[in-house]
Amino acid sequence: RTHELLAENLRLARGRQDPAMTQREAAQQAKLDPNALSRWERGEAVPDIAAVKILAELYRVTVDDLVAERPSFMAHRVTPEN
Protein backbone atom coordinates (compact mmCIF):
# COMPACT_ATOMS: atom_id res chain seq x y z
CA ARG A 1 0.00 0.00 0.00
CA THR A 2 2.85 2.42 0.76
CA HIS A 3 4.23 2.19 -2.78
CA GLU A 4 0.74 2.93 -4.16
CA LEU A 5 0.45 5.99 -1.92
CA LEU A 6 3.91 7.13 -2.95
CA ALA A 7 3.07 6.68 -6.65
CA GLU A 8 -0.16 8.67 -6.34
CA ASN A 9 1.42 11.40 -4.22
CA LEU A 10 4.35 11.76 -6.65
CA ARG A 11 1.87 12.36 -9.49
CA LEU A 12 -0.23 14.76 -7.41
CA ALA A 13 2.78 16.69 -6.12
CA ARG A 14 4.20 17.12 -9.63
CA GLY A 15 0.85 18.43 -10.85
CA ARG A 16 0.55 20.75 -7.87
CA GLN A 17 4.03 22.17 -8.37
CA ASP A 18 3.47 22.91 -12.06
CA PRO A 19 0.44 21.47 -13.85
CA ALA A 20 2.30 21.74 -17.17
CA MET A 21 5.43 19.93 -15.91
CA THR A 22 5.90 16.64 -17.70
CA GLN A 23 7.38 13.59 -16.11
CA ARG A 24 10.45 13.94 -18.34
CA GLU A 25 10.92 17.59 -17.30
CA ALA A 26 10.62 16.67 -13.63
CA ALA A 27 13.21 13.93 -14.06
CA GLN A 28 15.58 16.28 -15.89
CA GLN A 29 15.24 18.99 -13.22
CA ALA A 30 15.83 16.44 -10.47
CA LYS A 31 18.69 14.82 -12.42
CA LEU A 32 16.93 11.45 -12.25
CA ASP A 33 16.31 8.78 -14.87
CA PRO A 34 12.97 9.54 -16.59
CA ASN A 35 12.20 5.81 -16.88
CA ALA A 36 12.74 5.36 -13.16
CA LEU A 37 10.41 8.27 -12.35
CA SER A 38 7.81 6.75 -14.66
CA ARG A 39 8.03 3.40 -12.85
CA TRP A 40 7.78 5.15 -9.46
CA GLU A 41 4.70 7.13 -10.54
CA ARG A 42 3.05 3.93 -11.80
CA GLY A 43 3.83 2.11 -8.55
CA GLU A 44 5.98 -0.47 -10.32
CA ALA A 45 9.08 0.37 -8.27
CA VAL A 46 9.97 2.36 -5.18
CA PRO A 47 12.66 5.06 -5.21
CA ASP A 48 15.40 5.14 -2.63
CA ILE A 49 15.16 7.75 0.09
CA ALA A 50 17.69 10.04 -1.61
CA ALA A 51 15.47 10.24 -4.71
CA VAL A 52 12.37 10.83 -2.57
CA LYS A 53 14.15 13.73 -0.87
CA ILE A 54 15.20 15.22 -4.22
CA LEU A 55 11.64 14.99 -5.55
CA ALA A 56 10.17 16.45 -2.36
CA GLU A 57 12.47 19.45 -2.72
CA LEU A 58 11.63 19.85 -6.43
CA TYR A 59 7.88 19.63 -5.76
CA ARG A 60 8.14 21.82 -2.62
CA VAL A 61 6.55 19.26 -0.32
CA THR A 62 7.89 17.21 2.57
CA VAL A 63 9.13 13.64 2.36
CA ASP A 64 6.31 12.79 4.78
CA ASP A 65 3.81 14.22 2.28
CA LEU A 66 5.03 11.84 -0.39
CA VAL A 67 4.26 8.78 1.73
CA ALA A 68 1.24 10.07 3.68
CA GLU A 69 -2.26 8.76 3.21
CA ARG A 70 -3.49 12.35 3.42
CA PRO A 71 -0.65 14.65 2.35
CA SER A 72 -0.82 18.16 3.75
CA PHE A 73 -0.67 19.66 0.25
CA MET A 74 -4.08 18.10 -0.40
CA ALA A 75 -5.71 19.64 2.69
CA HIS A 76 -7.24 22.52 0.73
CA ARG A 77 -8.92 20.23 -1.84
CA VAL A 78 -12.60 19.48 -1.44
CA THR A 79 -13.52 15.85 -1.90
CA PRO A 80 -16.98 14.26 -2.08
CA GLU A 81 -16.53 12.83 1.40
CA ASN A 82 -15.98 16.31 2.96
Coordinates of C-alpha atoms in Angstrom, one line a residue:
R1 CA 0.0 0.0 0.0
T2 CA 2.9 2.4 0.8
H3 CA 4.2 2.2 -2.8
E4 CA 0.7 2.9 -4.2
L5 CA 0.4 6.0 -1.9
L6 CA 3.9 7.1 -3.0
A7 CA 3.1 6.7 -6.6
E8 CA -0.2 8.7 -6.3
N9 CA 1.4 11.4 -4.2
L10 CA 4.3 11.8 -6.6
R11 CA 1.9 12.4 -9.5
L12 CA -0.2 14.8 -7.4
A13 CA 2.8 16.7 -6.1
R14 CA 4.2 17.1 -9.6
G15 CA 0.9 18.4 -10.9
R16 CA 0.6 20.7 -7.9
Q17 CA 4.0 22.2 -8.4
D18 CA 3.5 22.9 -12.1
P19 CA 0.4 21.5 -13.8
A20 CA 2.3 21.7 -17.2
M21 CA 5.4 19.9 -15.9
T22 CA 5.9 16.6 -17.7
Q23 CA 7.4 13.6 -16.1
R24 CA 10.5 13.9 -18.3
E25 CA 10.9 17.6 -17.3
A26 CA 10.6 16.7 -13.6
A27 CA 13.2 13.9 -14.1
Q28 CA 15.6 16.3 -15.9
Q29 CA 15.2 19.0 -13.2
A30 CA 15.8 16.4 -10.5
K31 CA 18.7 14.8 -12.4
L32 CA 16.9 11.4 -12.2
D33 CA 16.3 8.8 -14.9
P34 CA 13.0 9.5 -16.6
N35 CA 12.2 5.8 -16.9
A36 CA 12.7 5.4 -13.2
L37 CA 10.4 8.3 -12.4
S38 CA 7.8 6.8 -14.7
R39 CA 8.0 3.4 -12.8
W40 CA 7.8 5.2 -9.5
E41 CA 4.7 7.1 -10.5
R42 CA 3.1 3.9 -11.8
G43 CA 3.8 2.1 -8.5
E44 CA 6.0 -0.5 -10.3
A45 CA 9.1 0.4 -8.3
V46 CA 10.0 2.4 -5.2
P47 CA 12.7 5.1 -5.2
D48 CA 15.4 5.1 -2.6
I49 CA 15.2 7.7 0.1
A50 CA 17.7 10.0 -1.6
A51 CA 15.5 10.2 -4.7
V52 CA 12.4 10.8 -2.6
K53 CA 14.1 13.7 -0.9
I54 CA 15.2 15.2 -4.2
L55 CA 11.6 15.0 -5.5
A56 CA 10.2 16.5 -2.4
E57 CA 12.5 19.5 -2.7
L58 CA 11.6 19.8 -6.4
Y59 CA 7.9 19.6 -5.8
R60 CA 8.1 21.8 -2.6
V61 CA 6.5 19.3 -0.3
T62 CA 7.9 17.2 2.6
V63 CA 9.1 13.6 2.4
D64 CA 6.3 12.8 4.8
D65 CA 3.8 14.2 2.3
L66 CA 5.0 11.8 -0.4
V67 CA 4.3 8.8 1.7
A68 CA 1.2 10.1 3.7
E69 CA -2.3 8.8 3.2
R70 CA -3.5 12.4 3.4
P71 CA -0.7 14.6 2.3
S72 CA -0.8 18.2 3.8
F73 CA -0.7 19.7 0.3
M74 CA -4.1 18.1 -0.4
A75 CA -5.7 19.6 2.7
H76 CA -7.2 22.5 0.7
R77 CA -8.9 20.2 -1.8
V78 CA -12.6 19.5 -1.4
T79 CA -13.5 15.9 -1.9
P80 CA -17.0 14.3 -2.1
E81 CA -16.5 12.8 1.4
N82 CA -16.0 16.3 3.0

